[in-house]
Amino acid sequence: MVSSMIFFACLAVAAYFVFNNIVKIRRNINLGKAFETTGNQGERFKKMIFIAFGQQKMFDRPLVALLHLFVYLGFLIVNIEMLEIIIDGLFGTHRVLLKFLGNSYHFMVNIFEFFAITIIIACVIFYVRRNVLKIKRFWFSEMSTAPRTDANIILVAEILLMSAFLWMNAADLSLQAKGLGHYTQTGSFLISSHLVPFIDHLSAGSLIFIERGAWWFHILGVLAFANYLPYSKHLHIILAFPNTYFSNLLPAGQFKNMPEVTKEVKLMLNLPLTEAENAAAPAGRFGAKDVPDLTWKQLMEAYTCTECGRCSSVCPANITGKKLSPRKIMMDTRDRMEEIGANIDKNGSFQDDGKTLYSNYISQEELLACTTCNACVDACPVNIDPLSIIMDLRKFMIMEESKAPASWNNMFSNLENNMAPWKFAPTERFNWAKKEE
Amino acid sequence: MNIMTMAAFAAKGEQPEILFWVGCAGSFDDRYKSVTLAICKILDKVGMSFAVLGTEESCTGDPARRAGNDFLFQMQAMSNIEVLNGYGIKKIVTACPHCFNTIKNEYPILGGNYEVIHHSELLQELLNQGKINLQGGGEFKGKKITYHDSCYLGRANNIYDAPREVLEALDISLVEMKRSKSKGLCCGAGGGQMFKEPEKGNKDINVERTEEAIETGATTIATACPFCMTMMSDGVKNKEKEASIAVMDLAELVAKFM
């Protein structure tokens, strides 16, 4: 009874904090501007099923994809077990599903154990790749101590949670063999049965301590992990779904039109305005200077990013030692968004802190290095578009700050005066045909 | 070969089958002018009626937009659209993936709606229709050729097969670079980089890409974009391989063996 109450209290506290965090993340994402979806619902739903649920793009690197798939499926499946834990915890029952499932219970736990062990193996391999083999993209300059620790916390947490699950079952089996108390016969389990010999010699009291201890560790660990998610890159397990659902379905080379510019250009060229253009409010800022100038979709992408670095590992600028790293663009966007969020929490509404995403977080040098080649966009396993943020900041830098390099300014003036990016007279444009004669 | 302008067609009250959008590089870049002429030669040989805008053509605005100057882009775009719509243009072939992407994807919202194809697609179509007959590979026979994907053709518009099918029709052995198709590495010129010095780094992108092309053992690097051509040619020069490796456009290869 007491333990049921403690359990309920833990659940309630965790749920309260999770709810609070969801509200905060939603608020932060909504700092962004409106976003126009592309394509129809069916197409976008298909994207979500293939890319988020089916992990299609992960399979560009098959071995890692397979390991990741096991962790992901394991996560989904082992979480069914949470249902039993919650019922048991609230009502003081033990392995409540056994009664309902009968013989299939044994089969179900075996599946759980299969995934538990594969999760452990995969996470150990992931840990070694990051920390021992030091795969290059996990050590780029934006991967400072904090993001590296975040990644390791997640891996270690998963290994511990799954180990607790297996030791809990092993202690249970041992107690069953001793015919003790309410430890009903379940039949031997796939993995934990091999752990039994290590603890079989212990007293019943110690075994119960291990069984209960592992049970509490597992559930409290999961609740703690749920609360760690919002502060971590691990949010991708949830946001990958909406993020892929709102994928850009237009050709990747098509840049978004700026209607506020269209209106001004039409006025300059004496072209008739459409009704919508007539009614439109005067343009605010061209391009993006700070997080609120981006769309909520771009901000959601920043929360979705799991910092795998595939984008940066294929970026031609990054490969050749330039400062630009698409992953850093996403990490900076999230950091700045959270900074603004914290500012609002503290002051009630946003108080100018003299900082902006442009310049304080992302430098001109980074923005200038992009070739707009779309390799980062193509590489992202969850369809994040770092290029759109780079371009919005670049537009601000060029159109509002006039901070173009001299050579670009020359190109601009050639375009204006000679209708070509180079300094040739427009009257010579057709001279190539003479070469032929 | 008589290359007619739209103005000349209009004066006769006629419409050509297709407008050939030459582009700035095709008009002014000495190396790329020969690609322009190769395309004209092919169109002329297959008997397709085509026109160019001549001095009425101007930059699509792509470099301005990629460099973040949307004003300039839209100025260019709108005045081009006025010219194109004025002539009642329906179908356009471009010799540049940047022009192609801009006119095809970014002009419609500004009032310019045309059927736009890139010259690799046109060549593929003409080959499939049997309008182009290639006479073996000549001096290229048995030699290796590699194709460098242009970002604005490939990732930007998902055109990977057309240029490859054209090359395969040449009866030469096509070898792929380590990074190709959707994983292809940029030549380094996109996003306005063509018109500025690269940012500080430890290597030039075109050198990195050229090294990859050299690794394939190909004696020809085929391109389908004027900027890629410049970057890859510079890369080959940087590696002092210009005597053994040629950088050629698809259209030049086709025109050579027709």
PDB file of N, CA and C in Angstrom, chain B residues 165-225:
ATOM      1  N   GLU B 165      22.714   8.473 -69.135  1.00  0.00           N
ATOM      2  CA  GLU B 165      22.242   7.750 -70.329  1.00  0.00           C
ATOM      3  C   GLU B 165      22.885   8.324 -71.589  1.00  0.00           C
ATOM      4  N   VAL B 166      23.073   9.632 -71.598  1.00  0.00           N
ATOM      5  CA  VAL B 166      23.722  10.254 -72.759  1.00  0.00           C
ATOM      6  C   VAL B 166      25.147   9.725 -72.889  1.00  0.00           C
ATOM      7  N   LEU B 167      25.856   9.661 -71.765  1.00  0.00           N
ATOM      8  CA  LEU B 167      27.241   9.183 -71.816  1.00  0.00           C
ATOM      9  C   LEU B 167      27.323   7.715 -72.205  1.00  0.00           C
ATOM     10  N   GLU B 168      26.394   6.922 -71.694  1.00  0.00           N
ATOM     11  CA  GLU B 168      26.411   5.497 -72.013  1.00  0.00           C
ATOM     12  C   GLU B 168      26.177   5.266 -73.500  1.00  0.00           C
ATOM     13  N   ALA B 169      25.407   6.144 -74.115  1.00  0.00           N
ATOM     14  CA  ALA B 169      25.147   6.008 -75.554  1.00  0.00           C
ATOM     15  C   ALA B 169      26.422   6.230 -76.373  1.00  0.00           C
ATOM     16  N   LEU B 170      27.427   6.817 -75.744  1.00  0.00           N
ATOM     17  CA  LEU B 170      28.671   7.125 -76.455  1.00  0.00           C
ATOM     18  C   LEU B 170      29.606   5.920 -76.584  1.00  0.00           C
ATOM     19  N   ASP B 171      29.207   4.789 -75.997  1.00  0.00           N
ATOM     20  CA  ASP B 171      30.032   3.582 -76.109  1.00  0.00           C
ATOM     21  C   ASP B 171      31.412   3.772 -75.466  1.00  0.00           C
ATOM     22  N   ILE B 172      31.411   4.486 -74.342  1.00  0.00           N
ATOM     23  CA  ILE B 172      32.651   4.613 -73.587  1.00  0.00           C
ATOM     24  C   ILE B 172      32.355   4.141 -72.178  1.00  0.00           C
ATOM     25  N   SER B 173      33.391   3.772 -71.426  1.00  0.00           N
ATOM     26  CA  SER B 173      33.051   3.187 -70.131  1.00  0.00           C
ATOM     27  C   SER B 173      32.953   4.263 -69.063  1.00  0.00           C
ATOM     28  N   LEU B 174      31.742   4.335 -68.494  1.00  0.00           N
ATOM     29  CA  LEU B 174      31.435   5.341 -67.483  1.00  0.00           C
ATOM     30  C   LEU B 174      31.833   4.809 -66.113  1.00  0.00           C
ATOM     31  N   VAL B 175      32.713   5.535 -65.431  1.00  0.00           N
ATOM     32  CA  VAL B 175      33.093   5.117 -64.073  1.00  0.00           C
ATOM     33  C   VAL B 175      32.605   6.182 -63.088  1.00  0.00           C
ATOM     34  N   GLU B 176      32.093   5.714 -61.949  1.00  0.00           N
ATOM     35  CA  GLU B 176      31.551   6.646 -60.967  1.00  0.00           C
ATOM     36  C   GLU B 176      32.615   7.033 -59.943  1.00  0.00           C
ATOM     37  N   MET B 177      32.533   8.255 -59.490  1.00  0.00           N
ATOM     38  CA  MET B 177      33.406   8.692 -58.408  1.00  0.00           C
ATOM     39  C   MET B 177      32.877   8.138 -57.088  1.00  0.00           C
ATOM     40  N   LYS B 178      33.736   8.176 -56.071  1.00  0.00           N
ATOM     41  CA  LYS B 178      33.365   7.654 -54.762  1.00  0.00           C
ATOM     42  C   LYS B 178      32.049   8.300 -54.283  1.00  0.00           C
ATOM     43  N   ARG B 179      31.955   9.609 -54.466  1.00  0.00           N
ATOM     44  CA  ARG B 179      30.721  10.304 -54.093  1.00  0.00           C
ATOM     45  C   ARG B 179      30.007  10.676 -55.382  1.00  0.00           C
ATOM     46  N   SER B 180      28.854  10.057 -55.638  1.00  0.00           N
ATOM     47  CA  SER B 180      28.155  10.418 -56.874  1.00  0.00           C
ATOM     48  C   SER B 180      26.657  10.452 -56.664  1.00  0.00           C
ATOM     49  N   LYS B 181      25.969  10.893 -57.691  1.00  0.00           N
ATOM     50  CA  LYS B 181      24.512  11.079 -57.661  1.00  0.00           C
ATOM     51  C   LYS B 181      24.112  11.910 -56.439  1.00  0.00           C
ATOM     52  N   SER B 182      23.156  11.408 -55.629  1.00  0.00           N
ATOM     53  CA  SER B 182      22.669  12.260 -54.537  1.00  0.00           C
ATOM     54  C   SER B 182      23.753  12.506 -53.489  1.00  0.00           C
ATOM     55  N   LYS B 183      24.809  11.710 -53.519  1.00  0.00           N
ATOM     56  CA  LYS B 183      25.911  11.912 -52.574  1.00  0.00           C
ATOM     57  C   LYS B 183      27.075  12.677 -53.222  1.00  0.00           C
ATOM     58  N   GLY B 184      26.856  13.164 -54.437  1.00  0.00           N
ATOM     59  CA  GLY B 184      27.923  13.852 -55.156  1.00  0.00           C
ATOM     60  C   GLY B 184      28.455  15.060 -54.398  1.00  0.00           C
ATOM     61  N   LEU B 185      29.747  15.318 -54.562  1.00  0.00           N
ATOM     62  CA  LEU B 185      30.335  16.482 -53.888  1.00  0.00           C
ATOM     63  C   LEU B 185      30.262  17.683 -54.816  1.00  0.00           C
ATOM     64  N   CYS B 186      29.844  18.798 -54.250  1.00  0.00           N
ATOM     65  CA  CYS B 186      29.760  20.066 -54.972  1.00  0.00           C
ATOM     66  C   CYS B 186      31.140  20.426 -55.547  1.00  0.00           C
ATOM     67  N   CYS B 187      31.144  21.154 -56.682  1.00  0.00           N
ATOM     68  CA  CYS B 187      32.416  21.589 -57.266  1.00  0.00           C
ATOM     69  C   CYS B 187      32.977  22.790 -56.517  1.00  0.00           C
ATOM     70  N   GLY B 188      32.103  23.428 -55.723  1.00  0.00           N
ATOM     71  CA  GLY B 188      32.547  24.576 -54.942  1.00  0.00           C
ATOM     72  C   GLY B 188      32.072  25.922 -55.461  1.00  0.00           C
ATOM     73  N   ALA B 189      31.337  25.910 -56.588  1.00  0.00           N
ATOM     74  CA  ALA B 189      30.978  27.191 -57.218  1.00  0.00           C
ATOM     75  C   ALA B 189      29.581  27.684 -56.863  1.00  0.00           C
ATOM     76  N   GLY B 190      28.716  26.782 -56.372  1.00  0.00           N
ATOM     77  CA  GLY B 190      27.325  27.162 -56.140  1.00  0.00           C
ATOM     78  C   GLY B 190      27.176  28.197 -55.032  1.00  0.00           C
ATOM     79  N   GLY B 191      25.939  28.685 -54.895  1.00  0.00           N
ATOM     80  CA  GLY B 191      25.639  29.618 -53.814  1.00  0.00           C
ATOM     81  C   GLY B 191      26.408  30.915 -53.907  1.00  0.00           C
ATOM     82  N   GLY B 192      26.752  31.310 -55.128  1.00  0.00           N
ATOM     83  CA  GLY B 192      27.467  32.565 -55.324  1.00  0.00           C
ATOM     84  C   GLY B 192      28.969  32.442 -55.119  1.00  0.00           C
ATOM     85  N   GLN B 193      29.459  31.247 -54.784  1.00  0.00           N
ATOM     86  CA  GLN B 193      30.904  31.080 -54.545  1.00  0.00           C
ATOM     87  C   GLN B 193      31.719  31.343 -55.813  1.00  0.00           C
ATOM     88  N   MET B 194      31.067  31.112 -56.977  1.00  0.00           N
ATOM     89  CA  MET B 194      31.733  31.342 -58.259  1.00  0.00           C
ATOM     90  C   MET B 194      32.272  32.771 -58.338  1.00  0.00           C
ATOM     91  N   PHE B 195      31.593  33.685 -57.642  1.00  0.00           N
ATOM     92  CA  PHE B 195      31.913  35.097 -57.797  1.00  0.00           C
ATOM     93  C   PHE B 195      32.641  35.694 -56.596  1.00  0.00           C
ATOM     94  N   LYS B 196      33.225  34.841 -55.781  1.00  0.00           N
ATOM     95  CA  LYS B 196      34.028  35.344 -54.665  1.00  0.00           C
ATOM     96  C   LYS B 196      35.150  34.356 -54.352  1.00  0.00           C
ATOM     97  N   GLU B 197      36.107  34.821 -53.574  1.00  0.00           N
ATOM     98  CA  GLU B 197      37.151  33.914 -53.112  1.00  0.00           C
ATOM     99  C   GLU B 197      36.540  33.008 -52.052  1.00  0.00           C
ATOM    100  N   PRO B 198      37.017  31.752 -51.963  1.00  0.00           N
ATOM    101  CA  PRO B 198      36.471  30.885 -50.911  1.00  0.00           C
ATOM    102  C   PRO B 198      36.842  31.406 -49.521  1.00  0.00           C
ATOM    103  N   GLU B 199      36.041  31.046 -48.528  1.00  0.00           N
ATOM    104  CA  GLU B 199      36.392  31.399 -47.150  1.00  0.00           C
ATOM    105  C   GLU B 199      37.650  30.635 -46.752  1.00  0.00           C
ATOM    106  N   LYS B 200      38.216  31.056 -45.649  1.00  0.00           N
ATOM    107  CA  LYS B 200      39.463  30.422 -45.185  1.00  0.00           C
ATOM    108  C   LYS B 200      39.218  28.940 -44.867  1.00  0.00           C
ATOM    109  N   GLY B 201      40.114  28.096 -45.313  1.00  0.00           N
ATOM    110  CA  GLY B 201      39.991  26.672 -45.045  1.00  0.00           C
ATOM    111  C   GLY B 201      41.332  26.005 -45.271  1.00  0.00           C
ATOM    112  N   ASN B 202      41.341  24.668 -45.395  1.00  0.00           N
ATOM    113  CA  ASN B 202      42.631  24.027 -45.643  1.00  0.00           C
ATOM    114  C   ASN B 202      42.757  23.456 -47.052  1.00  0.00           C
ATOM    115  N   LYS B 203      41.699  23.639 -47.859  1.00  0.00           N
ATOM    116  CA  LYS B 203      41.739  23.090 -49.211  1.00  0.00           C
ATOM    117  C   LYS B 203      40.649  23.742 -50.039  1.00  0.00           C
ATOM    118  N   ASP B 204      40.828  23.789 -51.346  1.00  0.00           N
ATOM    119  CA  ASP B 204      39.748  24.268 -52.193  1.00  0.00           C
ATOM    120  C   ASP B 204      38.838  23.095 -52.550  1.00  0.00           C
ATOM    121  N   ILE B 205      37.543  23.379 -52.576  1.00  0.00           N
ATOM    122  CA  ILE B 205      36.577  22.303 -52.815  1.00  0.00           C
ATOM    123  C   ILE B 205      36.807  21.660 -54.180  1.00  0.00           C
ATOM    124  N   ASN B 206      37.111  22.486 -55.195  1.00  0.00           N
ATOM    125  CA  ASN B 206      37.279  21.915 -56.543  1.00  0.00           C
ATOM    126  C   ASN B 206      38.499  20.989 -56.613  1.00  0.00           C
ATOM    127  N   VAL B 207      39.503  21.259 -55.782  1.00  0.00           N
ATOM    128  CA  VAL B 207      40.681  20.377 -55.765  1.00  0.00           C
ATOM    129  C   VAL B 207      40.307  19.036 -55.147  1.00  0.00           C
ATOM    130  N   GLU B 208      39.553  19.098 -54.039  1.00  0.00           N
ATOM    131  CA  GLU B 208      39.070  17.876 -53.386  1.00  0.00           C
ATOM    132  C   GLU B 208      38.277  17.031 -54.390  1.00  0.00           C
ATOM    133  N   ARG B 209      37.397  17.692 -55.143  1.00  0.00           N
ATOM    134  CA  ARG B 209      36.549  16.970 -56.079  1.00  0.00           C
ATOM    135  C   ARG B 209      37.373  16.428 -57.259  1.00  0.00           C
ATOM    136  N   THR B 210      38.327  17.222 -57.727  1.00  0.00           N
ATOM    137  CA  THR B 210      39.145  16.784 -58.855  1.00  0.00           C
ATOM    138  C   THR B 210      39.982  15.564 -58.466  1.00  0.00           C
ATOM    139  N   GLU B 211      40.495  15.567 -57.246  1.00  0.00           N
ATOM    140  CA  GLU B 211      41.274  14.404 -56.785  1.00  0.00           C
ATOM    141  C   GLU B 211      40.424  13.140 -56.856  1.00  0.00           C
ATOM    142  N   GLU B 212      39.154  13.294 -56.500  1.00  0.00           N
ATOM    143  CA  GLU B 212      38.252  12.155 -56.541  1.00  0.00           C
ATOM    144  C   GLU B 212      38.039  11.684 -57.977  1.00  0.00           C
ATOM    145  N   ALA B 213      37.950  12.649 -58.880  1.00  0.00           N
ATOM    146  CA  ALA B 213      37.764  12.304 -60.299  1.00  0.00           C
ATOM    147  C   ALA B 213      39.021  11.610 -60.836  1.00  0.00           C
ATOM    148  N   ILE B 214      40.183  12.103 -60.433  1.00  0.00           N
ATOM    149  CA  ILE B 214      41.445  11.511 -60.895  1.00  0.00           C
ATOM    150  C   ILE B 214      41.564  10.067 -60.411  1.00  0.00           C
ATOM    151  N   GLU B 215      41.139   9.823 -59.160  1.00  0.00           N
ATOM    152  CA  GLU B 215      41.170   8.474 -58.584  1.00  0.00           C
ATOM    153  C   GLU B 215      40.464   7.427 -59.430  1.00  0.00           C
ATOM    154  N   THR B 216      39.447   7.845 -60.198  1.00  0.00           N
ATOM    155  CA  THR B 216      38.697   6.883 -61.000  1.00  0.00           C
ATOM    156  C   THR B 216      39.509   6.399 -62.200  1.00  0.00           C
ATOM    157  N   GLY B 217      40.587   7.113 -62.516  1.00  0.00           N
ATOM    158  CA  GLY B 217      41.393   6.749 -63.674  1.00  0.00           C
ATOM    159  C   GLY B 217      40.779   7.226 -64.985  1.00  0.00           C
ATOM    160  N   ALA B 218      39.765   8.091 -64.891  1.00  0.00           N
ATOM    161  CA  ALA B 218      39.110   8.575 -66.107  1.00  0.00           C
ATOM    162  C   ALA B 218      40.014   9.559 -66.837  1.00  0.00           C
ATOM    163  N   THR B 219      39.917   9.558 -68.172  1.00  0.00           N
ATOM    164  CA  THR B 219      40.688  10.531 -68.944  1.00  0.00           C
ATOM    165  C   THR B 219      39.818  11.718 -69.345  1.00  0.00           C
ATOM    166  N   THR B 220      38.506  11.569 -69.124  1.00  0.00           N
ATOM    167  CA  THR B 220      37.604  12.697 -69.374  1.00  0.00           C
ATOM    168  C   THR B 220      36.677  12.872 -68.186  1.00  0.00           C
ATOM    169  N   ILE B 221      36.532  14.124 -67.756  1.00  0.00           N
ATOM    170  CA  ILE B 221      35.530  14.439 -66.742  1.00  0.00           C
ATOM    171  C   ILE B 221      34.396  15.135 -67.483  1.00  0.00           C
ATOM    172  N   ALA B 222      33.222  14.493 -67.465  1.00  0.00           N
ATOM    173  CA  ALA B 222      32.080  15.104 -68.142  1.00  0.00           C
ATOM    174  C   ALA B 222      31.304  15.956 -67.158  1.00  0.00           C
ATOM    175  N   THR B 223      30.894  17.137 -67.609  1.00  0.00           N
ATOM    176  CA  THR B 223      30.094  18.020 -66.766  1.00  0.00           C
ATOM    177  C   THR B 223      28.855  18.446 -67.549  1.00  0.00           C
ATOM    178  N   ALA B 224      27.918  19.067 -66.829  1.00  0.00           N
ATOM    179  CA  ALA B 224      26.698  19.545 -67.482  1.00  0.00           C
ATOM    180  C   ALA B 224      26.349  20.931 -66.973  1.00  0.00           C
ATOM    181  N   CYS B 225      27.364  21.657 -66.509  1.00  0.00           N
ATOM    182  CA  CYS B 225      27.139  22.959 -65.875  1.00  0.00           C
ATOM    183  C   CYS B 225      28.363  23.838 -66.113  1.00  0.00           C
TER     184      CYS B 225
END
